[in-house]
Amino acid sequence: MSLAATHTLAAPLELRGPKYPFHITKEEERQLRLKGAEAVPSLVIGQATSFDEYARQLMIPSAVMDLARKAEHLRLSAWEVEAMRKHLAPAAEPGD
C-alpha cells in the first residue's frame, strides 16, 4: 500500500498583487454593502433601557441578580475585611 501525497490547488494563484480584503472583489463588496443597507434590525434585540433589561439580554439568571442586589447593601466590619485579606493572600511558604 502506497501513501503517495498528491497536492492540488483548489484555485489558481493570483500573481497580480495582494487580494482585496476578506478575499472578495470590489464588486462583491459593493453588493454586500447594498444588501446591508436594506437590512432591517431585529425587533427582539434593542437598546436596553435599564440594568435589569440588559441583564436579561445577557441571559444572566434571575437568582444571580437577586444575590447581587442583596449583597449590594452588605457592609463588613474592619476585622472581617482584614480576615478576608489574610485568608485570600498568597501563602508565604508552601503549605501555609
PDB file of N, CA and C in Angstrom:
ATOM      1  N   MET A   1       0.851  -1.175   0.000  1.00  0.00           N
ATOM      2  CA  MET A   1       0.000   0.000   0.000  1.00  0.00           C
ATOM      3  C   MET A   1       0.892   1.230   0.000  1.00  0.00           C
ATOM      4  N   SER A   2       0.638   2.130  -0.893  1.00  0.00           N
ATOM      5  CA  SER A   2       1.471   3.310  -1.054  1.00  0.00           C
ATOM      6  C   SER A   2       0.702   4.549  -0.627  1.00  0.00           C
ATOM      7  N   LEU A   3       1.364   5.403   0.100  1.00  0.00           N
ATOM      8  CA  LEU A   3       0.743   6.642   0.549  1.00  0.00           C
ATOM      9  C   LEU A   3       1.381   7.803  -0.191  1.00  0.00           C
ATOM     10  N   ALA A   4       1.149   7.872  -1.441  1.00  0.00           N
ATOM     11  CA  ALA A   4       1.720   8.952  -2.243  1.00  0.00           C
ATOM     12  C   ALA A   4       0.912  10.225  -2.002  1.00  0.00           C
ATOM     13  N   ALA A   5       1.608  11.292  -1.748  1.00  0.00           N
ATOM     14  CA  ALA A   5       0.943  12.574  -1.481  1.00  0.00           C
ATOM     15  C   ALA A   5       0.722  13.312  -2.789  1.00  0.00           C
ATOM     16  N   THR A   6      -0.518  13.611  -3.045  1.00  0.00           N
ATOM     17  CA  THR A   6      -0.832  14.395  -4.241  1.00  0.00           C
ATOM     18  C   THR A   6      -1.431  15.704  -3.791  1.00  0.00           C
ATOM     19  N   HIS A   7      -0.835  16.780  -4.196  1.00  0.00           N
ATOM     20  CA  HIS A   7      -1.302  18.103  -3.801  1.00  0.00           C
ATOM     21  C   HIS A   7      -1.876  18.801  -5.017  1.00  0.00           C
ATOM     22  N   THR A   8      -3.104  19.248  -4.906  1.00  0.00           N
ATOM     23  CA  THR A   8      -3.715  20.026  -5.975  1.00  0.00           C
ATOM     24  C   THR A   8      -4.189  21.333  -5.383  1.00  0.00           C
ATOM     25  N   LEU A   9      -4.094  22.370  -6.148  1.00  0.00           N
ATOM     26  CA  LEU A   9      -4.550  23.675  -5.703  1.00  0.00           C
ATOM     27  C   LEU A   9      -6.043  23.803  -5.957  1.00  0.00           C
ATOM     28  N   ALA A  10      -6.757  24.314  -4.975  1.00  0.00           N
ATOM     29  CA  ALA A  10      -8.199  24.457  -5.110  1.00  0.00           C
ATOM     30  C   ALA A  10      -8.541  25.568  -6.093  1.00  0.00           C
ATOM     31  N   ALA A  11      -7.740  26.606  -6.115  1.00  0.00           N
ATOM     32  CA  ALA A  11      -7.987  27.730  -7.016  1.00  0.00           C
ATOM     33  C   ALA A  11      -6.642  28.225  -7.533  1.00  0.00           C
ATOM     34  N   PRO A  12      -6.613  28.753  -8.734  1.00  0.00           N
ATOM     35  CA  PRO A  12      -5.346  29.254  -9.262  1.00  0.00           C
ATOM     36  C   PRO A  12      -4.863  30.452  -8.443  1.00  0.00           C
ATOM     37  N   LEU A  13      -3.564  30.563  -8.305  1.00  0.00           N
ATOM     38  CA  LEU A  13      -2.981  31.665  -7.557  1.00  0.00           C
ATOM     39  C   LEU A  13      -3.053  32.947  -8.363  1.00  0.00           C
ATOM     40  N   GLU A  14      -3.323  34.035  -7.673  1.00  0.00           N
ATOM     41  CA  GLU A  14      -3.308  35.339  -8.331  1.00  0.00           C
ATOM     42  C   GLU A  14      -1.933  35.937  -8.143  1.00  0.00           C
ATOM     43  N   LEU A  15      -1.266  36.223  -9.216  1.00  0.00           N
ATOM     44  CA  LEU A  15       0.080  36.748  -9.134  1.00  0.00           C
ATOM     45  C   LEU A  15       0.117  38.245  -9.367  1.00  0.00           C
ATOM     46  N   ARG A  16      -1.028  38.890  -9.478  1.00  0.00           N
ATOM     47  CA  ARG A  16      -1.085  40.319  -9.781  1.00  0.00           C
ATOM     48  C   ARG A  16      -1.121  41.191  -8.540  1.00  0.00           C
ATOM     49  N   GLY A  17      -0.612  40.746  -7.432  1.00  0.00           N
ATOM     50  CA  GLY A  17      -0.606  41.571  -6.237  1.00  0.00           C
ATOM     51  C   GLY A  17      -1.549  41.042  -5.179  1.00  0.00           C
ATOM     52  N   PRO A  18      -1.652  41.772  -4.072  1.00  0.00           N
ATOM     53  CA  PRO A  18      -2.498  41.300  -2.964  1.00  0.00           C
ATOM     54  C   PRO A  18      -3.972  41.347  -3.330  1.00  0.00           C
ATOM     55  N   LYS A  19      -4.718  40.417  -2.755  1.00  0.00           N
ATOM     56  CA  LYS A  19      -6.164  40.380  -2.980  1.00  0.00           C
ATOM     57  C   LYS A  19      -6.848  41.451  -2.158  1.00  0.00           C
ATOM     58  N   TYR A  20      -8.042  41.775  -2.524  1.00  0.00           N
ATOM     59  CA  TYR A  20      -8.857  42.727  -1.778  1.00  0.00           C
ATOM     60  C   TYR A  20      -9.145  42.121  -0.406  1.00  0.00           C
ATOM     61  N   PRO A  21      -9.299  42.932   0.632  1.00  0.00           N
ATOM     62  CA  PRO A  21      -9.546  42.367   1.977  1.00  0.00           C
ATOM     63  C   PRO A  21     -10.697  41.367   1.997  1.00  0.00           C
ATOM     64  N   PHE A  22     -10.549  40.343   2.814  1.00  0.00           N
ATOM     65  CA  PHE A  22     -11.533  39.283   3.032  1.00  0.00           C
ATOM     66  C   PHE A  22     -11.745  38.429   1.787  1.00  0.00           C
ATOM     67  N   HIS A  23     -10.839  38.502   0.844  1.00  0.00           N
ATOM     68  CA  HIS A  23     -10.869  37.663  -0.363  1.00  0.00           C
ATOM     69  C   HIS A  23     -12.162  37.828  -1.164  1.00  0.00           C
ATOM     70  N   ILE A  24     -12.643  39.045  -1.253  1.00  0.00           N
ATOM     71  CA  ILE A  24     -13.783  39.339  -2.112  1.00  0.00           C
ATOM     72  C   ILE A  24     -13.376  40.453  -3.066  1.00  0.00           C
ATOM     73  N   THR A  25     -14.075  40.534  -4.153  1.00  0.00           N
ATOM     74  CA  THR A  25     -13.770  41.580  -5.123  1.00  0.00           C
ATOM     75  C   THR A  25     -14.482  42.868  -4.727  1.00  0.00           C
ATOM     76  N   LYS A  26     -14.116  43.946  -5.374  1.00  0.00           N
ATOM     77  CA  LYS A  26     -14.770  45.229  -5.074  1.00  0.00           C
ATOM     78  C   LYS A  26     -16.253  45.177  -5.438  1.00  0.00           C
ATOM     79  N   GLU A  27     -16.585  44.456  -6.490  1.00  0.00           N
ATOM     80  CA  GLU A  27     -17.991  44.331  -6.895  1.00  0.00           C
ATOM     81  C   GLU A  27     -18.785  43.546  -5.845  1.00  0.00           C
ATOM     82  N   GLU A  28     -18.205  42.461  -5.326  1.00  0.00           N
ATOM     83  CA  GLU A  28     -18.870  41.696  -4.270  1.00  0.00           C
ATOM     84  C   GLU A  28     -19.053  42.556  -3.017  1.00  0.00           C
ATOM     85  N   GLU A  29     -18.053  43.373  -2.701  1.00  0.00           N
ATOM     86  CA  GLU A  29     -18.177  44.254  -1.543  1.00  0.00           C
ATOM     87  C   GLU A  29     -19.311  45.251  -1.749  1.00  0.00           C
ATOM     88  N   ARG A  30     -19.419  45.799  -2.948  1.00  0.00           N
ATOM     89  CA  ARG A  30     -20.480  46.758  -3.243  1.00  0.00           C
ATOM     90  C   ARG A  30     -21.846  46.103  -3.081  1.00  0.00           C
ATOM     91  N   GLN A  31     -21.997  44.880  -3.583  1.00  0.00           N
ATOM     92  CA  GLN A  31     -23.264  44.162  -3.460  1.00  0.00           C
ATOM     93  C   GLN A  31     -23.608  43.896  -1.983  1.00  0.00           C
ATOM     94  N   LEU A  32     -22.608  43.505  -1.196  1.00  0.00           N
ATOM     95  CA  LEU A  32     -22.851  43.257   0.229  1.00  0.00           C
ATOM     96  C   LEU A  32     -23.256  44.534   0.955  1.00  0.00           C
ATOM     97  N   ARG A  33     -22.625  45.649   0.620  1.00  0.00           N
ATOM     98  CA  ARG A  33     -22.985  46.926   1.252  1.00  0.00           C
ATOM     99  C   ARG A  33     -24.413  47.332   0.891  1.00  0.00           C
ATOM    100  N   LEU A  34     -24.817  47.098  -0.358  1.00  0.00           N
ATOM    101  CA  LEU A  34     -26.186  47.416  -0.769  1.00  0.00           C
ATOM    102  C   LEU A  34     -27.192  46.549  -0.012  1.00  0.00           C
ATOM    103  N   LYS A  35     -26.898  45.262   0.114  1.00  0.00           N
ATOM    104  CA  LYS A  35     -27.796  44.369   0.847  1.00  0.00           C
ATOM    105  C   LYS A  35     -27.847  44.732   2.332  1.00  0.00           C
ATOM    106  N   GLY A  36     -26.688  45.129   2.905  1.00  0.00           N
ATOM    107  CA  GLY A  36     -26.644  45.526   4.309  1.00  0.00           C
ATOM    108  C   GLY A  36     -27.445  46.789   4.573  1.00  0.00           C
ATOM    109  N   ALA A  37     -27.480  47.692   3.600  1.00  0.00           N
ATOM    110  CA  ALA A  37     -28.238  48.933   3.763  1.00  0.00           C
ATOM    111  C   ALA A  37     -29.739  48.664   3.776  1.00  0.00           C
ATOM    112  N   GLU A  38     -30.165  47.580   3.131  1.00  0.00           N
ATOM    113  CA  GLU A  38     -31.585  47.231   3.077  1.00  0.00           C
ATOM    114  C   GLU A  38     -32.033  46.404   4.282  1.00  0.00           C
ATOM    115  N   ALA A  39     -31.096  45.901   5.062  1.00  0.00           N
ATOM    116  CA  ALA A  39     -31.432  45.028   6.196  1.00  0.00           C
ATOM    117  C   ALA A  39     -32.206  45.802   7.258  1.00  0.00           C
ATOM    118  N   VAL A  40     -33.163  45.132   7.852  1.00  0.00           N
ATOM    119  CA  VAL A  40     -33.986  45.734   8.900  1.00  0.00           C
ATOM    120  C   VAL A  40     -33.523  45.161  10.241  1.00  0.00           C
ATOM    121  N   PRO A  41     -33.209  46.009  11.217  1.00  0.00           N
ATOM    122  CA  PRO A  41     -32.783  45.498  12.523  1.00  0.00           C
ATOM    123  C   PRO A  41     -33.873  44.665  13.182  1.00  0.00           C
ATOM    124  N   SER A  42     -33.460  43.687  13.951  1.00  0.00           N
ATOM    125  CA  SER A  42     -34.396  42.822  14.650  1.00  0.00           C
ATOM    126  C   SER A  42     -35.117  43.600  15.743  1.00  0.00           C
ATOM    127  N   LEU A  43     -36.400  43.345  15.898  1.00  0.00           N
ATOM    128  CA  LEU A  43     -37.171  43.985  16.953  1.00  0.00           C
ATOM    129  C   LEU A  43     -36.956  43.316  18.302  1.00  0.00           C
ATOM    130  N   VAL A  44     -36.365  42.117  18.294  1.00  0.00           N
ATOM    131  CA  VAL A  44     -36.170  41.370  19.525  1.00  0.00           C
ATOM    132  C   VAL A  44     -35.032  41.971  20.343  1.00  0.00           C
ATOM    133  N   ILE A  45     -33.969  42.358  19.685  1.00  0.00           N
ATOM    134  CA  ILE A  45     -32.812  42.903  20.387  1.00  0.00           C
ATOM    135  C   ILE A  45     -32.795  44.405  20.189  1.00  0.00           C
ATOM    136  N   GLY A  46     -32.977  45.121  21.250  1.00  0.00           N
ATOM    137  CA  GLY A  46     -32.973  46.576  21.198  1.00  0.00           C
ATOM    138  C   GLY A  46     -32.045  47.126  22.253  1.00  0.00           C
ATOM    139  N   GLN A  47     -31.930  48.417  22.291  1.00  0.00           N
ATOM    140  CA  GLN A  47     -31.094  49.060  23.289  1.00  0.00           C
ATOM    141  C   GLN A  47     -31.748  48.912  24.659  1.00  0.00           C
ATOM    142  N   ALA A  48     -31.005  48.424  25.621  1.00  0.00           N
ATOM    143  CA  ALA A  48     -31.540  48.228  26.970  1.00  0.00           C
ATOM    144  C   ALA A  48     -31.783  49.578  27.629  1.00  0.00           C
ATOM    145  N   THR A  49     -32.942  49.706  28.281  1.00  0.00           N
ATOM    146  CA  THR A  49     -33.268  50.963  28.950  1.00  0.00           C
ATOM    147  C   THR A  49     -32.984  50.905  30.443  1.00  0.00           C
ATOM    148  N   SER A  50     -32.760  49.693  30.978  1.00  0.00           N
ATOM    149  CA  SER A  50     -32.449  49.554  32.401  1.00  0.00           C
ATOM    150  C   SER A  50     -31.421  48.448  32.571  1.00  0.00           C
ATOM    151  N   PHE A  51     -30.817  48.407  33.743  1.00  0.00           N
ATOM    152  CA  PHE A  51     -29.825  47.372  34.024  1.00  0.00           C
ATOM    153  C   PHE A  51     -30.465  45.989  34.004  1.00  0.00           C
ATOM    154  N   ASP A  52     -31.694  45.868  34.509  1.00  0.00           N
ATOM    155  CA  ASP A  52     -32.375  44.571  34.514  1.00  0.00           C
ATOM    156  C   ASP A  52     -32.608  44.058  33.102  1.00  0.00           C
ATOM    157  N   GLU A  53     -32.997  44.950  32.226  1.00  0.00           N
ATOM    158  CA  GLU A  53     -33.215  44.558  30.832  1.00  0.00           C
ATOM    159  C   GLU A  53     -31.903  44.133  30.181  1.00  0.00           C
ATOM    160  N   TYR A  54     -30.837  44.845  30.504  1.00  0.00           N
ATOM    161  CA  TYR A  54     -29.512  44.489  29.988  1.00  0.00           C
ATOM    162  C   TYR A  54     -29.106  43.103  30.493  1.00  0.00           C
ATOM    163  N   ALA A  55     -29.362  42.817  31.766  1.00  0.00           N
ATOM    164  CA  ALA A  55     -29.040  41.510  32.336  1.00  0.00           C
ATOM    165  C   ALA A  55     -29.859  40.412  31.667  1.00  0.00           C
ATOM    166  N   ARG A  56     -31.121  40.695  31.357  1.00  0.00           N
ATOM    167  CA  ARG A  56     -31.961  39.710  30.661  1.00  0.00           C
ATOM    168  C   ARG A  56     -31.423  39.426  29.272  1.00  0.00           C
ATOM    169  N   GLN A  57     -30.964  40.472  28.574  1.00  0.00           N
ATOM    170  CA  GLN A  57     -30.409  40.270  27.234  1.00  0.00           C
ATOM    171  C   GLN A  57     -29.150  39.420  27.281  1.00  0.00           C
ATOM    172  N   LEU A  58     -28.376  39.541  28.363  1.00  0.00           N
ATOM    173  CA  LEU A  58     -27.170  38.731  28.517  1.00  0.00           C
ATOM    174  C   LEU A  58     -27.468  37.353  29.087  1.00  0.00           C
ATOM    175  N   MET A  59     -28.742  37.091  29.378  1.00  0.00           N
ATOM    176  CA  MET A  59     -29.216  35.812  29.899  1.00  0.00           C
ATOM    177  C   MET A  59     -28.579  35.474  31.245  1.00  0.00           C
ATOM    178  N   ILE A  60     -28.461  36.474  32.119  1.00  0.00           N
ATOM    179  CA  ILE A  60     -27.970  36.256  33.477  1.00  0.00           C
ATOM    180  C   ILE A  60     -29.150  35.742  34.294  1.00  0.00           C
ATOM    181  N   PRO A  61     -28.986  34.607  34.967  1.00  0.00           N
ATOM    182  CA  PRO A  61     -30.110  34.052  35.734  1.00  0.00           C
ATOM    183  C   PRO A  61     -30.613  35.036  36.788  1.00  0.00           C
ATOM    184  N   SER A  62     -31.911  35.018  37.022  1.00  0.00           N
ATOM    185  CA  SER A  62     -32.502  35.951  37.982  1.00  0.00           C
ATOM    186  C   SER A  62     -31.993  35.705  39.398  1.00  0.00           C
ATOM    187  N   ALA A  63     -31.644  34.454  39.737  1.00  0.00           N
ATOM    188  CA  ALA A  63     -31.110  34.167  41.076  1.00  0.00           C
ATOM    189  C   ALA A  63     -29.784  34.904  41.296  1.00  0.00           C
ATOM    190  N   VAL A  64     -28.972  34.991  40.274  1.00  0.00           N
ATOM    191  CA  VAL A  64     -27.701  35.711  40.382  1.00  0.00           C
ATOM    192  C   VAL A  64     -27.961  37.195  40.596  1.00  0.00           C
ATOM    193  N   MET A  65     -28.921  37.739  39.878  1.00  0.00           N
ATOM    194  CA  MET A  65     -29.246  39.154  40.043  1.00  0.00           C
ATOM    195  C   MET A  65     -29.814  39.423  41.435  1.00  0.00           C
ATOM    196  N   ASP A  66     -30.632  38.502  41.972  1.00  0.00           N
ATOM    197  CA  ASP A  66     -31.164  38.665  43.334  1.00  0.00           C
ATOM    198  C   ASP A  66     -30.042  38.675  44.361  1.00  0.00           C
ATOM    199  N   LEU A  67     -29.082  37.764  44.205  1.00  0.00           N
ATOM    200  CA  LEU A  67     -27.944  37.733  45.124  1.00  0.00           C
ATOM    201  C   LEU A  67     -27.116  39.011  45.020  1.00  0.00           C
ATOM    202  N   ALA A  68     -26.950  39.517  43.822  1.00  0.00           N
ATOM    203  CA  ALA A  68     -26.184  40.761  43.638  1.00  0.00           C
ATOM    204  C   ALA A  68     -26.890  41.924  44.327  1.00  0.00           C
ATOM    205  N   ARG A  69     -28.217  41.982  44.222  1.00  0.00           N
ATOM    206  CA  ARG A  69     -28.971  43.051  44.881  1.00  0.00           C
ATOM    207  C   ARG A  69     -28.861  42.955  46.405  1.00  0.00           C
ATOM    208  N   LYS A  70     -28.926  41.722  46.932  1.00  0.00           N
ATOM    209  CA  LYS A  70     -28.821  41.540  48.378  1.00  0.00           C
ATOM    210  C   LYS A  70     -27.420  41.896  48.875  1.00  0.00           C
ATOM    211  N   ALA A  71     -26.406  41.551  48.124  1.00  0.00           N
ATOM    212  CA  ALA A  71     -25.026  41.817  48.531  1.00  0.00           C
ATOM    213  C   ALA A  71     -24.646  43.282  48.340  1.00  0.00           C
ATOM    214  N   GLU A  72     -25.442  44.008  47.580  1.00  0.00           N
ATOM    215  CA  GLU A  72     -25.139  45.408  47.294  1.00  0.00           C
ATOM    216  C   GLU A  72     -25.093  46.249  48.567  1.00  0.00           C
ATOM    217  N   HIS A  73     -25.928  45.946  49.517  1.00  0.00           N
ATOM    218  CA  HIS A  73     -26.021  46.738  50.742  1.00  0.00           C
ATOM    219  C   HIS A  73     -25.274  46.101  51.912  1.00  0.00           C
ATOM    220  N   LEU A  74     -24.532  45.053  51.642  1.00  0.00           N
ATOM    221  CA  LEU A  74     -23.791  44.373  52.694  1.00  0.00           C
ATOM    222  C   LEU A  74     -22.581  45.208  53.113  1.00  0.00           C
ATOM    223  N   ARG A  75     -22.382  45.389  54.383  1.00  0.00           N
ATOM    224  CA  ARG A  75     -21.230  46.130  54.903  1.00  0.00           C
ATOM    225  C   ARG A  75     -20.497  45.243  55.900  1.00  0.00           C
ATOM    226  N   LEU A  76     -19.188  45.179  55.790  1.00  0.00           N
ATOM    227  CA  LEU A  76     -18.383  44.350  56.675  1.00  0.00           C
ATOM    228  C   LEU A  76     -17.600  45.215  57.649  1.00  0.00           C
ATOM    229  N   SER A  77     -17.352  44.668  58.826  1.00  0.00           N
ATOM    230  CA  SER A  77     -16.553  45.405  59.808  1.00  0.00           C
ATOM    231  C   SER A  77     -15.080  45.333  59.401  1.00  0.00           C
ATOM    232  N   ALA A  78     -14.272  46.155  60.047  1.00  0.00           N
ATOM    233  CA  ALA A  78     -12.853  46.226  59.705  1.00  0.00           C
ATOM    234  C   ALA A  78     -12.150  44.893  59.946  1.00  0.00           C
ATOM    235  N   TRP A  79     -12.492  44.196  61.033  1.00  0.00           N
ATOM    236  CA  TRP A  79     -11.815  42.933  61.314  1.00  0.00           C
ATOM    237  C   TRP A  79     -12.216  41.843  60.315  1.00  0.00           C
ATOM    238  N   GLU A  80     -13.471  41.901  59.804  1.00  0.00           N
ATOM    239  CA  GLU A  80     -13.903  40.929  58.790  1.00  0.00           C
ATOM    240  C   GLU A  80     -13.152  41.147  57.478  1.00  0.00           C
ATOM    241  N   VAL A  81     -12.987  42.397  57.106  1.00  0.00           N
ATOM    242  CA  VAL A  81     -12.247  42.716  55.881  1.00  0.00           C
ATOM    243  C   VAL A  81     -10.799  42.259  56.009  1.00  0.00           C
ATOM    244  N   GLU A  82     -10.183  42.526  57.151  1.00  0.00           N
ATOM    245  CA  GLU A  82      -8.788  42.122  57.379  1.00  0.00           C
ATOM    246  C   GLU A  82      -8.655  40.604  57.372  1.00  0.00           C
ATOM    247  N   ALA A  83      -9.612  39.910  57.967  1.00  0.00           N
ATOM    248  CA  ALA A  83      -9.576  38.444  57.973  1.00  0.00           C
ATOM    249  C   ALA A  83      -9.691  37.895  56.549  1.00  0.00           C
ATOM    250  N   MET A  84     -10.531  38.494  55.732  1.00  0.00           N
ATOM    251  CA  MET A  84     -10.654  38.052  54.336  1.00  0.00           C
ATOM    252  C   MET A  84      -9.362  38.305  53.571  1.00  0.00           C
ATOM    253  N   ARG A  85      -8.756  39.471  53.801  1.00  0.00           N
ATOM    254  CA  ARG A  85      -7.486  39.779  53.124  1.00  0.00           C
ATOM    255  C   ARG A  85      -6.422  38.753  53.482  1.00  0.00           C
ATOM    256  N   LYS A  86      -6.331  38.421  54.773  1.00  0.00           N
ATOM    257  CA  LYS A  86      -5.326  37.461  55.214  1.00  0.00           C
ATOM    258  C   LYS A  86      -5.622  36.081  54.640  1.00  0.00           C
ATOM    259  N   HIS A  87      -6.891  35.726  54.603  1.00  0.00           N
ATOM    260  CA  HIS A  87      -7.290  34.413  54.098  1.00  0.00           C
ATOM    261  C   HIS A  87      -7.039  34.286  52.587  1.00  0.00           C
ATOM    262  N   LEU A  88      -7.220  35.372  51.855  1.00  0.00           N
ATOM    263  CA  LEU A  88      -7.063  35.350  50.400  1.00  0.00           C
ATOM    264  C   LEU A  88      -5.646  35.664  49.926  1.00  0.00           C
ATOM    265  N   ALA A  89      -4.791  36.124  50.833  1.00  0.00           N
ATOM    266  CA  ALA A  89      -3.420  36.476  50.460  1.00  0.00           C
ATOM    267  C   ALA A  89      -2.649  35.213  50.076  1.00  0.00           C
ATOM    268  N   PRO A  90      -1.723  35.354  49.128  1.00  0.00           N
ATOM    269  CA  PRO A  90      -0.915  34.176  48.746  1.00  0.00           C
ATOM    270  C   PRO A  90      -0.061  33.709  49.920  1.00  0.00           C
ATOM    271  N   ALA A  91       0.201  32.424  49.978  1.00  0.00           N
ATOM    272  CA  ALA A  91       0.974  31.839  51.077  1.00  0.00           C
ATOM    273  C   ALA A  91       2.434  32.258  50.964  1.00  0.00           C
ATOM    274  N   ALA A  92       3.050  32.554  52.108  1.00  0.00           N
ATOM    275  CA  ALA A  92       4.465  32.938  52.132  1.00  0.00           C
ATOM    276  C   ALA A  92       5.350  31.720  51.864  1.00  0.00           C
ATOM    277  N   GLU A  93       4.953  30.569  52.381  1.00  0.00           N
ATOM    278  CA  GLU A  93       5.711  29.329  52.193  1.00  0.00           C
ATOM    279  C   GLU A  93       4.748  28.240  51.725  1.00  0.00           C
ATOM    280  N   PRO A  94       5.256  27.263  50.982  1.00  0.00           N
ATOM    281  CA  PRO A  94       4.376  26.152  50.572  1.00  0.00           C
ATOM    282  C   PRO A  94       3.802  25.452  51.785  1.00  0.00           C
ATOM    283  N   GLY A  95       2.526  25.183  51.759  1.00  0.00           N
ATOM    284  CA  GLY A  95       1.852  24.504  52.845  1.00  0.00           C
ATOM    285  C   GLY A  95       1.184  25.438  53.829  1.00  0.00           C
ATOM    286  N   ASP A  96       1.416  26.735  53.684  1.00  0.00           N
ATOM    287  CA  ASP A  96       0.766  27.716  54.573  1.00  0.00           C
ATOM    288  C   ASP A  96      -0.682  27.872  54.206  1.00  0.00           C
TER     289      ASP A  96
END
